Amino acid sequence: MERIKPFNSNTTITTPYLGVWVTRDGFIRHEFLPNGRYVEARGDNRNAFAGYYSVLGNHVEYLDDTGFTAEGDFIDGAFYHAGMVFYKETT
């Protein structure tokens, strides 16, 4: 399986995981952008975390701008990350 969008590449990501994923209470929001960047909002802080992400199958790895790493998995229409469950926001 080939990794989609290695960190810091200029490749545009096309994956069904693009868009905004939000916890059921709406407090935490992850936005996966097509340029390989993500932004995490927490409550009123629209830019709590930001950095790069990389997708391999249904697995995503993060490299935050501050240097920490994290990961998560998309399973049965939900996104599982750091003990939280996110659902894709619909417009």
CSV table of N, CA and C in Angstrom, one decimal:
chain,number,residue,atom,x,y,z
A,1,MET,N,0.8,-1.2,0.0
A,1,MET,CA,0.0,0.0,0.0
A,1,MET,C,0.9,1.2,0.0
A,2,GLU,N,0.6,2.2,-0.9
A,2,GLU,CA,1.4,3.4,-1.0
A,2,GLU,C,0.9,4.5,-0.1
A,3,ARG,N,1.8,5.1,0.6
A,3,ARG,CA,1.4,6.3,1.4
A,3,ARG,C,1.0,7.4,0.6
A,4,ILE,N,-0.1,8.0,0.9
A,4,ILE,CA,-0.6,9.2,0.3
A,4,ILE,C,-0.1,10.4,1.0
A,5,LYS,N,0.6,11.3,0.2
A,5,LYS,CA,1.1,12.5,0.7
A,5,LYS,C,2.2,12.4,1.8
A,6,PRO,N,3.4,12.0,1.5
A,6,PRO,CA,4.5,12.1,2.5
A,6,PRO,C,4.5,13.5,3.1
A,7,PHE,N,5.0,13.6,4.3
A,7,PHE,CA,5.1,14.9,5.0
A,7,PHE,C,5.9,15.9,4.1
A,8,ASN,N,5.5,17.1,4.0
A,8,ASN,CA,6.2,18.2,3.3
A,8,ASN,C,6.3,18.0,1.8
A,9,SER,N,5.6,17.1,1.2
A,9,SER,CA,5.6,17.0,-0.3
A,9,SER,C,4.6,18.0,-0.9
A,10,ASN,N,4.7,18.2,-2.2
A,10,ASN,CA,3.9,19.2,-2.9
A,10,ASN,C,2.7,18.5,-3.6
A,11,THR,N,2.5,17.2,-3.2
A,11,THR,CA,1.4,16.4,-3.8
A,11,THR,C,0.0,16.8,-3.2
A,12,THR,N,-1.0,16.9,-4.0
A,12,THR,CA,-2.3,17.2,-3.5
A,12,THR,C,-3.0,15.9,-3.1
A,13,ILE,N,-3.6,15.8,-2.0
A,13,ILE,CA,-4.2,14.6,-1.5
A,13,ILE,C,-5.7,14.6,-2.0
A,14,THR,N,-6.0,13.4,-2.5
A,14,THR,CA,-7.4,13.1,-2.8
A,14,THR,C,-7.8,11.9,-2.1
A,15,THR,N,-8.6,12.0,-1.1
A,15,THR,CA,-9.1,10.9,-0.2
A,15,THR,C,-10.4,11.2,0.3
A,16,PRO,N,-11.3,10.2,0.6
A,16,PRO,CA,-12.6,10.5,1.2
A,16,PRO,C,-12.5,11.1,2.6
A,17,TYR,N,-11.3,11.2,3.2
A,17,TYR,CA,-11.1,11.7,4.5
A,17,TYR,C,-10.9,13.2,4.6
A,18,LEU,N,-10.8,13.8,3.4
A,18,LEU,CA,-10.7,15.3,3.4
A,18,LEU,C,-12.0,15.9,4.1
A,19,GLY,N,-11.8,17.1,4.7
A,19,GLY,CA,-12.9,17.8,5.3
A,19,GLY,C,-12.8,17.9,6.8
A,20,VAL,N,-13.9,18.2,7.4
A,20,VAL,CA,-13.9,18.4,8.8
A,20,VAL,C,-14.5,17.2,9.5
A,21,TRP,N,-13.8,16.8,10.6
A,21,TRP,CA,-14.2,15.7,11.5
A,21,TRP,C,-14.4,16.3,12.8
A,22,VAL,N,-15.5,16.0,13.5
A,22,VAL,CA,-15.8,16.7,14.8
A,22,VAL,C,-16.3,15.7,15.8
A,23,THR,N,-15.9,15.9,17.1
A,23,THR,CA,-16.4,15.1,18.2
A,23,THR,C,-17.9,15.3,18.3
A,24,ARG,N,-18.6,14.3,18.9
A,24,ARG,CA,-20.1,14.4,19.0
A,24,ARG,C,-20.5,15.7,19.7
A,25,ASP,N,-19.7,16.2,20.7
A,25,ASP,CA,-20.1,17.4,21.4
A,25,ASP,C,-19.7,18.7,20.7
A,26,GLY,N,-19.0,18.5,19.6
A,26,GLY,CA,-18.6,19.7,18.8
A,26,GLY,C,-17.4,20.4,19.3
A,27,PHE,N,-16.8,20.0,20.4
A,27,PHE,CA,-15.7,20.8,21.0
A,27,PHE,C,-14.4,20.7,20.2
A,28,ILE,N,-14.1,19.5,19.7
A,28,ILE,CA,-12.9,19.4,18.9
A,28,ILE,C,-13.2,19.1,17.5
A,29,ARG,N,-12.5,19.8,16.6
A,29,ARG,CA,-12.7,19.7,15.2
A,29,ARG,C,-11.3,19.5,14.5
A,30,HIS,N,-11.2,18.5,13.6
A,30,HIS,CA,-10.0,18.3,12.8
A,30,HIS,C,-10.4,18.6,11.4
A,31,GLU,N,-9.7,19.4,10.7
A,31,GLU,CA,-9.9,19.7,9.3
A,31,GLU,C,-8.7,19.2,8.5
A,32,PHE,N,-8.9,18.2,7.6
A,32,PHE,CA,-7.9,17.6,6.7
A,32,PHE,C,-8.0,18.4,5.4
A,33,LEU,N,-7.0,19.1,5.1
A,33,LEU,CA,-6.9,19.9,3.8
A,33,LEU,C,-6.3,19.1,2.7
A,34,PRO,N,-6.6,19.4,1.4
A,34,PRO,CA,-6.0,18.7,0.3
A,34,PRO,C,-4.5,19.0,0.1
A,35,ASN,N,-4.0,20.0,0.7
A,35,ASN,CA,-2.6,20.3,0.6
A,35,ASN,C,-1.7,19.5,1.6
A,36,GLY,N,-2.3,18.6,2.3
A,36,GLY,CA,-1.6,17.8,3.3
A,36,GLY,C,-1.4,18.4,4.7
A,37,ARG,N,-2.1,19.5,4.9
A,37,ARG,CA,-2.1,20.2,6.2
A,37,ARG,C,-3.4,19.8,7.0
A,38,TYR,N,-3.3,19.9,8.3
A,38,TYR,CA,-4.5,19.8,9.1
A,38,TYR,C,-4.5,20.9,10.1
A,39,VAL,N,-5.7,21.3,10.6
A,39,VAL,CA,-5.9,22.3,11.6
A,39,VAL,C,-6.9,21.7,12.6
A,40,GLU,N,-6.5,21.7,13.9
A,40,GLU,CA,-7.4,21.3,14.9
A,40,GLU,C,-7.9,22.5,15.7
A,41,ALA,N,-9.2,22.5,15.9
A,41,ALA,CA,-9.8,23.6,16.7
A,41,ALA,C,-10.3,22.9,18.0
A,42,ARG,N,-10.2,23.7,19.1
A,42,ARG,CA,-10.7,23.2,20.4
A,42,ARG,C,-11.5,24.4,21.0
A,43,GLY,N,-12.8,24.1,21.1
A,43,GLY,CA,-13.7,25.2,21.6
A,43,GLY,C,-13.6,26.4,20.7
A,44,ASP,N,-13.3,27.6,21.3
A,44,ASP,CA,-13.2,28.8,20.6
A,44,ASP,C,-11.8,29.0,20.0
A,45,ASN,N,-10.9,28.2,20.3
A,45,ASN,CA,-9.5,28.3,19.7
A,45,ASN,C,-9.5,27.6,18.4
A,46,ARG,N,-9.6,28.3,17.3
A,46,ARG,CA,-9.7,27.8,15.9
A,46,ARG,C,-8.4,27.2,15.4
A,47,ASN,N,-7.3,27.5,16.1
A,47,ASN,CA,-6.0,27.0,15.6
A,47,ASN,C,-5.2,26.4,16.8
A,48,ALA,N,-5.8,25.5,17.5
A,48,ALA,CA,-5.2,24.9,18.7
A,48,ALA,C,-3.9,24.1,18.3
A,49,PHE,N,-4.0,23.4,17.2
A,49,PHE,CA,-2.9,22.7,16.6
A,49,PHE,C,-3.0,22.7,15.1
A,50,ALA,N,-1.8,22.6,14.5
A,50,ALA,CA,-1.7,22.6,13.0
A,50,ALA,C,-0.5,21.9,12.6
A,51,GLY,N,-0.5,21.3,11.4
A,51,GLY,CA,0.7,20.6,10.9
A,51,GLY,C,0.4,19.8,9.7
A,52,TYR,N,1.2,18.8,9.4
A,52,TYR,CA,1.1,18.0,8.3
A,52,TYR,C,0.5,16.7,8.7
A,53,TYR,N,-0.2,16.0,7.7
A,53,TYR,CA,-0.7,14.7,7.9
A,53,TYR,C,-0.3,13.8,6.7
A,54,SER,N,-0.3,12.5,6.9
A,54,SER,CA,0.0,11.5,5.9
A,54,SER,C,-1.0,10.4,6.0
A,55,VAL,N,-1.5,9.8,4.9
A,55,VAL,CA,-2.5,8.8,5.0
A,55,VAL,C,-1.9,7.5,4.4
A,56,LEU,N,-2.1,6.4,5.1
A,56,LEU,CA,-1.8,5.1,4.6
A,56,LEU,C,-3.0,4.2,4.8
A,57,GLY,N,-3.7,3.9,3.7
A,57,GLY,CA,-4.9,3.1,3.9
A,57,GLY,C,-6.0,3.9,4.7
A,58,ASN,N,-6.4,3.3,5.8
A,58,ASN,CA,-7.3,4.0,6.7
A,58,ASN,C,-6.6,4.6,7.9
A,59,HIS,N,-5.3,4.7,7.9
A,59,HIS,CA,-4.5,5.2,9.0
A,59,HIS,C,-3.9,6.6,8.6
A,60,VAL,N,-3.9,7.5,9.6
A,60,VAL,CA,-3.4,8.8,9.4
A,60,VAL,C,-2.3,9.1,10.4
A,61,GLU,N,-1.2,9.7,10.0
A,61,GLU,CA,-0.2,10.1,10.9
A,61,GLU,C,0.0,11.6,10.8
A,62,TYR,N,0.2,12.2,12.0
A,62,TYR,CA,0.4,13.7,12.1
A,62,TYR,C,1.8,14.0,12.4
A,63,LEU,N,2.2,15.1,11.9
A,63,LEU,CA,3.5,15.8,12.3
A,63,LEU,C,3.1,17.2,12.6
A,64,ASP,N,2.9,17.6,13.8
A,64,ASP,CA,2.5,18.9,14.2
A,64,ASP,C,3.6,19.9,14.0
A,65,ASP,N,3.3,21.2,13.8
A,65,ASP,CA,4.3,22.2,13.6
A,65,ASP,C,5.2,22.4,14.8
A,66,THR,N,4.8,22.0,15.9
A,66,THR,CA,5.6,22.1,17.1
A,66,THR,C,6.5,20.9,17.3
A,67,GLY,N,6.4,19.9,16.4
A,67,GLY,CA,7.3,18.7,16.4
A,67,GLY,C,6.7,17.4,17.0
A,68,PHE,N,5.6,17.5,17.6
A,68,PHE,CA,5.1,16.2,18.2
A,68,PHE,C,4.4,15.4,17.1
A,69,THR,N,4.2,14.1,17.3
A,69,THR,CA,3.6,13.3,16.3
A,69,THR,C,2.4,12.6,17.0
A,70,ALA,N,1.4,12.2,16.1
A,70,ALA,CA,0.2,11.5,16.6
A,70,ALA,C,-0.3,10.7,15.5
A,71,GLU,N,-1.3,9.9,15.7
A,71,GLU,CA,-1.9,9.1,14.7
A,71,GLU,C,-3.4,8.8,15.0
A,72,GLY,N,-4.1,8.2,14.0
A,72,GLY,CA,-5.5,7.9,14.2
A,72,GLY,C,-5.9,6.9,13.1
A,73,ASP,N,-7.1,6.4,13.2
A,73,ASP,CA,-7.6,5.5,12.2
A,73,ASP,C,-9.1,5.8,11.8
A,74,PHE,N,-9.4,5.6,10.6
A,74,PHE,CA,-10.8,5.7,10.1
A,74,PHE,C,-11.4,4.3,10.0
A,75,ILE,N,-12.4,4.1,10.8
A,75,ILE,CA,-13.1,2.8,10.9
A,75,ILE,C,-14.6,3.0,10.8
A,76,ASP,N,-15.2,2.3,9.9
A,76,ASP,CA,-16.7,2.3,9.8
A,76,ASP,C,-17.3,3.7,9.8
A,77,GLY,N,-16.7,4.6,9.1
A,77,GLY,CA,-17.3,6.0,9.0
A,77,GLY,C,-17.0,6.9,10.2
A,78,ALA,N,-16.1,6.5,11.1
A,78,ALA,CA,-15.7,7.3,12.2
A,78,ALA,C,-14.2,7.4,12.2
A,79,PHE,N,-13.7,8.5,12.8
A,79,PHE,CA,-12.3,8.7,13.0
A,79,PHE,C,-11.9,8.6,14.4
A,80,TYR,N,-11.0,7.7,14.7
A,80,TYR,CA,-10.5,7.4,16.1
A,80,TYR,C,-9.1,8.0,16.3
A,81,HIS,N,-9.0,8.9,17.2
A,81,HIS,CA,-7.7,9.6,17.5
A,81,HIS,C,-7.6,10.0,18.9
A,82,ALA,N,-6.5,9.6,19.6
A,82,ALA,CA,-6.2,10.0,20.9
A,82,ALA,C,-7.3,9.8,21.9
A,83,GLY,N,-8.0,8.6,21.8
A,83,GLY,CA,-9.1,8.2,22.7
A,83,GLY,C,-10.4,8.9,22.4
A,84,MET,N,-10.5,9.7,21.3
A,84,MET,CA,-11.7,10.4,20.9
A,84,MET,C,-12.2,9.8,19.7
A,85,VAL,N,-13.5,10.0,19.4
A,85,VAL,CA,-14.2,9.5,18.2
A,85,VAL,C,-14.7,10.8,17.5
A,86,PHE,N,-14.4,10.9,16.2
A,86,PHE,CA,-14.8,12.0,15.4
A,86,PHE,C,-15.8,11.5,14.3
A,87,TYR,N,-16.7,12.4,13.9
A,87,TYR,CA,-17.6,12.0,12.8
A,87,TYR,C,-17.5,13.1,11.7
A,88,LYS,N,-17.6,12.7,10.5
A,88,LYS,CA,-17.4,13.7,9.4
A,88,LYS,C,-18.6,14.6,9.4
A,89,GLU,N,-18.3,15.9,9.3
A,89,GLU,CA,-19.3,17.0,9.3
A,89,GLU,C,-19.9,17.0,7.9
A,90,THR,N,-21.2,17.1,7.9
A,90,THR,CA,-21.9,17.3,6.6
A,90,THR,C,-22.4,18.7,6.5
A,91,THR,N,-22.4,19.1,5.3
A,91,THR,CA,-22.9,20.5,5.1
A,91,THR,C,-24.4,20.6,4.8
